[in-house]
Coordinates of C-alpha atoms and ligand atoms in Angstrom, one line a residue:
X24 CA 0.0 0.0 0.0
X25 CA 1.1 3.7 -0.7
X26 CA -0.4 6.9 0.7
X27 CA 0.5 10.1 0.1
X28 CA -0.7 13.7 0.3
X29 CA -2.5 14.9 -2.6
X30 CA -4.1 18.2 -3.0
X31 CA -3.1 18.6 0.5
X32 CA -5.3 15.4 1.3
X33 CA -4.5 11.9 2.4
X34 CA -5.3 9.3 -0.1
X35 CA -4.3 5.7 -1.8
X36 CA -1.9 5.9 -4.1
X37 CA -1.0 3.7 -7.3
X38 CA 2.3 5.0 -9.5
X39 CA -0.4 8.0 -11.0
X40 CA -3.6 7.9 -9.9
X41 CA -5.1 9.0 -6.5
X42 CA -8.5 7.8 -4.4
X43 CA -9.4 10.2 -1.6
X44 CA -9.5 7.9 1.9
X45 CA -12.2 10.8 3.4
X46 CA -14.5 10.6 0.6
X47 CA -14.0 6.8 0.1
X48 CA -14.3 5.8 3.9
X49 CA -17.6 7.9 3.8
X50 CA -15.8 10.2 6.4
X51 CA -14.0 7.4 8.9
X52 CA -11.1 8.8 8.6
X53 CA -10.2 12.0 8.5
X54 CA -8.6 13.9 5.0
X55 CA -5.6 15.5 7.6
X56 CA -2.5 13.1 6.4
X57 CA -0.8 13.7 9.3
X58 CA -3.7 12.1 12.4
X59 CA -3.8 9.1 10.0
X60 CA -0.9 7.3 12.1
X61 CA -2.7 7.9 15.5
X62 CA -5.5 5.4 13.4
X63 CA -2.6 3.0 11.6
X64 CA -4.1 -0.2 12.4
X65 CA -7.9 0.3 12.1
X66 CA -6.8 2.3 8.6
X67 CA -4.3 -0.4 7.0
X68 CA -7.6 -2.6 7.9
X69 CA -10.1 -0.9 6.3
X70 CA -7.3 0.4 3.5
X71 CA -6.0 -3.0 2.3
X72 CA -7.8 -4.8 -0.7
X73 CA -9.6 -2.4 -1.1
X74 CA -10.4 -1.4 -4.9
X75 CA -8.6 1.6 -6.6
X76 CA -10.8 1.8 -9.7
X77 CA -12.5 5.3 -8.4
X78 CA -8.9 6.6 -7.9
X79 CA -8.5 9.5 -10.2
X80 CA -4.8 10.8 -12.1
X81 CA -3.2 13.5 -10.7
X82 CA 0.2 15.3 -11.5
X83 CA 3.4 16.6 -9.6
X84 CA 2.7 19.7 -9.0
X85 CA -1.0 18.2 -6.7
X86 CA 1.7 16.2 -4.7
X87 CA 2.4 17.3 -1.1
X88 CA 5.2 15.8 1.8
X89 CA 3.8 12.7 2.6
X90 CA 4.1 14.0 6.4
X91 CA 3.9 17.7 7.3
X92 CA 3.6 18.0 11.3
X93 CA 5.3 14.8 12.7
X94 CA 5.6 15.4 16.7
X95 CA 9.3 14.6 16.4
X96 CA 12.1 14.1 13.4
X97 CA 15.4 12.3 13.7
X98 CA 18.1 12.0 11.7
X99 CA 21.5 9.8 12.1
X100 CA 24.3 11.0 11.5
X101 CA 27.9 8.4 10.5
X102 CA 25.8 5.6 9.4
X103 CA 27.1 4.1 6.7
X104 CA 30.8 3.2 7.0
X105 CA 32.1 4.1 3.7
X106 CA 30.3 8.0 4.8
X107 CA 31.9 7.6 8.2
X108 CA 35.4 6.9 6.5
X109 CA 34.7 9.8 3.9
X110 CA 34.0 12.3 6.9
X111 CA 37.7 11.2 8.5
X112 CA 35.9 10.0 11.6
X113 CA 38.4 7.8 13.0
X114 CA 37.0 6.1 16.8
X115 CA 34.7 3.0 15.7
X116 CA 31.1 4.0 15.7
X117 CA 29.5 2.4 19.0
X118 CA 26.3 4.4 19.0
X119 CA 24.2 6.2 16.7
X120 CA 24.4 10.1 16.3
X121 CA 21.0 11.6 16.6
X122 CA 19.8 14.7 16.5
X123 CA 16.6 16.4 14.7
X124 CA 15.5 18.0 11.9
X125 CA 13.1 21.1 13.0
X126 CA 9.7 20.2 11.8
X127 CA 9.6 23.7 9.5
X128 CA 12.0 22.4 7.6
X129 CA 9.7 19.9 5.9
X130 CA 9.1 20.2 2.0
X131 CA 7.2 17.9 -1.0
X132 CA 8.9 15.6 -3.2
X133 CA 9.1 18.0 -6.0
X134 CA 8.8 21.5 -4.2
X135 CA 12.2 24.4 -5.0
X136 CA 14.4 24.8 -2.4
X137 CA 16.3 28.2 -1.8
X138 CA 19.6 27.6 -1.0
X139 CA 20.4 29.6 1.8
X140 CA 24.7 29.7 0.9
X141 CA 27.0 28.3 -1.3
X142 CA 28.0 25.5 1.2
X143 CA 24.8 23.1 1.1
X144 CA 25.8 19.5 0.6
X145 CA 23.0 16.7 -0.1
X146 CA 22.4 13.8 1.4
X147 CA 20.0 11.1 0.2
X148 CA 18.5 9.3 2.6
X149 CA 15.6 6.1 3.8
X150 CA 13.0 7.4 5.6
X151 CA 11.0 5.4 8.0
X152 CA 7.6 6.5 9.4
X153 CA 6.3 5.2 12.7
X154 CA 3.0 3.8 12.5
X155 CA 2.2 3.1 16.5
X156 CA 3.9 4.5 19.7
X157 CA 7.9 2.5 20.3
X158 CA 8.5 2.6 23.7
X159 CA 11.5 -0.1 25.4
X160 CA 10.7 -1.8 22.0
X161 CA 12.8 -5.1 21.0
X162 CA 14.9 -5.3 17.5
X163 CA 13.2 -8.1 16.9
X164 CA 9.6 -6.1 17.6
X165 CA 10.5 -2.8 15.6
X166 CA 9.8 -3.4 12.0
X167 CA 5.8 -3.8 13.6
X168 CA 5.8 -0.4 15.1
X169 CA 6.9 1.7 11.6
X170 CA 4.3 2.1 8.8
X171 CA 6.1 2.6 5.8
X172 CA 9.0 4.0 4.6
X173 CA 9.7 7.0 2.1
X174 CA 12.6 8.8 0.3
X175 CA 14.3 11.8 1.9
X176 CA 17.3 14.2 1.9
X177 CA 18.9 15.8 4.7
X178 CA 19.7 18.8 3.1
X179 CA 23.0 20.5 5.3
X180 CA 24.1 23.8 5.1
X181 CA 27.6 22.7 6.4
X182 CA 29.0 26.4 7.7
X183 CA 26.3 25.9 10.3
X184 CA 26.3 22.9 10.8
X185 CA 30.3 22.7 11.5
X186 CA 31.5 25.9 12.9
X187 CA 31.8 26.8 16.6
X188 CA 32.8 25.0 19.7
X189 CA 30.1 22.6 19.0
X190 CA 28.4 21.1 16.0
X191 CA 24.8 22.4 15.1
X192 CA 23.8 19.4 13.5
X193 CA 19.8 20.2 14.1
X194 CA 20.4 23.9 12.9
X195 CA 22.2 23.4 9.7
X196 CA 20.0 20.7 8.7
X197 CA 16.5 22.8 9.2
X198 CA 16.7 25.6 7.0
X199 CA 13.1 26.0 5.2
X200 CA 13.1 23.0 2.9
X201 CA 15.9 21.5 4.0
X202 CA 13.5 17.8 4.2
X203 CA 12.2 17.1 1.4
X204 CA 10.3 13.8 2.0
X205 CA 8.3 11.9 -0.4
X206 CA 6.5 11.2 -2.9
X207 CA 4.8 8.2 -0.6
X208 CA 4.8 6.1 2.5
X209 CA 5.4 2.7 1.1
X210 CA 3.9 0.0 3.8
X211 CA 6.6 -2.4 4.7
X212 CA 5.1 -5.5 4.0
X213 CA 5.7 -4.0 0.3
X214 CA 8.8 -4.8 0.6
X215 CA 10.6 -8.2 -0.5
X216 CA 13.2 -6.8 2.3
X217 CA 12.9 -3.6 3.7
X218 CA 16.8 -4.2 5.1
X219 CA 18.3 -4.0 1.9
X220 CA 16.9 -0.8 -0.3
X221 CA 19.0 0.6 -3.3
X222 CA 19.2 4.6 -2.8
X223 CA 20.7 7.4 -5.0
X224 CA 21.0 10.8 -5.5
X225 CA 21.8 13.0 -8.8
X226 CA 22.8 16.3 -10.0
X227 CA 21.1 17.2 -13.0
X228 CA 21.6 13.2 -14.2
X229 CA 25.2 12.9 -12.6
X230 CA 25.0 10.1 -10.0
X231 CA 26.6 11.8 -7.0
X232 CA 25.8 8.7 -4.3
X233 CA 25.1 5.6 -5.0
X234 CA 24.3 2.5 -2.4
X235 CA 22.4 0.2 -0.5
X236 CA 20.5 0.1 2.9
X237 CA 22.0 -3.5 3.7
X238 CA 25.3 -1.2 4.2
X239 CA 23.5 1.0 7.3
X240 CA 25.6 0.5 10.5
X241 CA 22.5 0.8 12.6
X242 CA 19.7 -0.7 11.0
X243 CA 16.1 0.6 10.8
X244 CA 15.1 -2.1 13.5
X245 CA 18.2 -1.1 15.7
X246 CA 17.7 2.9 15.2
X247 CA 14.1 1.8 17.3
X248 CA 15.4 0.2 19.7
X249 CA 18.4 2.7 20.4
X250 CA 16.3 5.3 20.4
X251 CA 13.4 3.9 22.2
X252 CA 15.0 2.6 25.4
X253 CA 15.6 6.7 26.1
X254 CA 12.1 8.2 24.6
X255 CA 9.1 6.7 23.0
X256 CA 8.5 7.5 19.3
X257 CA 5.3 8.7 18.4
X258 CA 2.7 7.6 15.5
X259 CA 3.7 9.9 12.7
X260 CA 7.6 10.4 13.6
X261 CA 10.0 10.4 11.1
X262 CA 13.7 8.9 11.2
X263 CA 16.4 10.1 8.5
X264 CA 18.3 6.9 9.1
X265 CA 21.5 8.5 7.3
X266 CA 23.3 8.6 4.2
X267 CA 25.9 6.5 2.3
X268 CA 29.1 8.1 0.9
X269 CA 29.2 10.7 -2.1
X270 CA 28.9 14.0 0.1
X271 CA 30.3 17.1 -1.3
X272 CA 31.9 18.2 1.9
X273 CA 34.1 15.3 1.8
X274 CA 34.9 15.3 -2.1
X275 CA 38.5 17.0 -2.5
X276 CA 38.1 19.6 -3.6
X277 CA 34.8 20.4 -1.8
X278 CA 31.6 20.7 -3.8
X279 CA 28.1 21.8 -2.7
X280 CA 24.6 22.5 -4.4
X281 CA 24.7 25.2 -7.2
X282 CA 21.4 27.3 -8.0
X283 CA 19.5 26.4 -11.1
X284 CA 20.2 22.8 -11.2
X285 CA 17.8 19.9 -10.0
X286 CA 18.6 17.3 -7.1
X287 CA 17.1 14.0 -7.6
X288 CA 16.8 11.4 -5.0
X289 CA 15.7 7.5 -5.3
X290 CA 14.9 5.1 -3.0
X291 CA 14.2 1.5 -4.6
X292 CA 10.5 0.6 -4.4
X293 CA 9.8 4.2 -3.0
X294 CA 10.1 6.8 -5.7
X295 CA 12.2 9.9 -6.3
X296 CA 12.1 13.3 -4.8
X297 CA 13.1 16.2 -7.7
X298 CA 13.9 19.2 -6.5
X299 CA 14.7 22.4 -8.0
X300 CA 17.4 25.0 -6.7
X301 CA 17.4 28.6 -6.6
X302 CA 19.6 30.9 -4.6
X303 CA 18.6 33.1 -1.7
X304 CA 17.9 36.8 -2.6
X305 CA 21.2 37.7 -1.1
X306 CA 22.8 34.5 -2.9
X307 CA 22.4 36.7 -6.3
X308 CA 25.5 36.5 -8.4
X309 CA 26.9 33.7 -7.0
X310 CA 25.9 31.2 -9.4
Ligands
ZN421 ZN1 22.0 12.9 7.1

């Protein structure tokens, strides 16, 4: 099953055409994308086998962030090895790196992003969505407590991020559209295995990171569990779980994001994000 937001509206999804779950479930559930996961169990219910043939086309431009207002984002940082090795992190990883994404940062699959610098590096990345409360929860348990999963990029303006007697992961990483998520929540049981998920990003159709989700250092299962035994996760949370090598930051010499091209961003099974860069008023003449 796929869901997404469409005309700001939750509904059933196939590749291009869209059935309204308000209108359809004669007003069960609610049109608000977002309070759908507070409802996961008694919607998947009602959702699965149930007929698409009143679903109706609708394009990219109708196409919203599959989740707008989660209570809580987190993304990993170091979570790949090849990544870790790029950044010239040298202590073995022993625990993941988590810290958030403000929720105003959130964006659609295919909306522009302003590029607030000339030092914003991409990152492409699997995003899972919790579909019931993960409190103390098991490895073994945690694949029951996420929904689906969807495609993001952890955008990362890396001045920000980097500078100062701290890093400020969550800062530099929460500009305005600095998550783009999207174009759908896949369910897991989609999934042949949800472990093992090719993912890419491009530049205007040169491949700048390329790998697989079998490669994660902390699984999706064992981000739940991490995270979990400190907090619970809510119905509707989002986790960036991290992104494989390519980064501009650690390319020699350094390359970042460049106004007026498009960023692309596949997750296997999932879909692609596409979107457009332009550069902040004050960015003018940089390009
Ligand atoms: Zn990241």
């Amino acid at each position: 099953m796929r869901i997404g937001r469409i005309g700001g509206r939750l509904s059933l999804l196939t590749e291009d055409r869209a059935l309204d779950v308000e209108k359809a479930s004669g007003g069960r559930f609610s049109a608000d994308p977002d309070g759908i996961y507070e409802h996961w169990g008694e919607f998947t219910q009602w959702a699965r086998g149930r007929s698409l043939d009143d679903a109706t086309p609708f394009g990219p431009q109708q196409v919203g962030p599959p989740v707008q207002r989660p209570a809580q984002i987190f993304g990993i940082g170091l979570n790949y090895q090849a990544h870790v090795s790029e950044a010239g992190v040298r202590p073995q990883i022993t625990a993941p790196a988590v810290f958030t994404k403000f929720v105003t940062s959130i964006a659609g699959p295919y909306d522009t992003v302003t590029l607030p610098s000339n030092r914003v590096d991409w990152e492409v990345e699997l995003v899972a969505v919790m579909g019931r409360r993960a409190y103390r929860v098991a490895e073994r348990d945690a694949w029951n407590h996420v929904a689906g999963l969807t495609v993001g990029q952890d955008l990362s303006e890396r001045t920000v991020q980097l500078e100062g007697p701290v890093p400020q992961f969550s800062l530099g990483k929460s500009y305005p559209g600095f998550s783009p998520i999207g174009p759908a929540v896949v369910t897991v049981e989609e999934f042949d295995n949800p472990d093992d998920l090719a993912l890419s990003c491009s530049l205007d159709g040169e491949v700048l990171q390329d790998g697989r989700t079998r490669d994660l250092i902390f699984s999706v299962p064992e981000l739940i569990n991490r995270i979990s035994a400190i907090l619970p996760l809510l119905p509707g949370d989002i986790i960036f779980t991290g992104t494989p090598s390519g980064v501009g930051m650690a390319r020699d010499p350094e390359r970042y994001l460049p106004p007026g091209a498009t960023l692309t961003s596949t997750v296997e099974g999932i879909g692609t994000l596409s979107n457009h860069l332009v550069a902040a008023p004050h960015m003018s003449g940089i390009a």
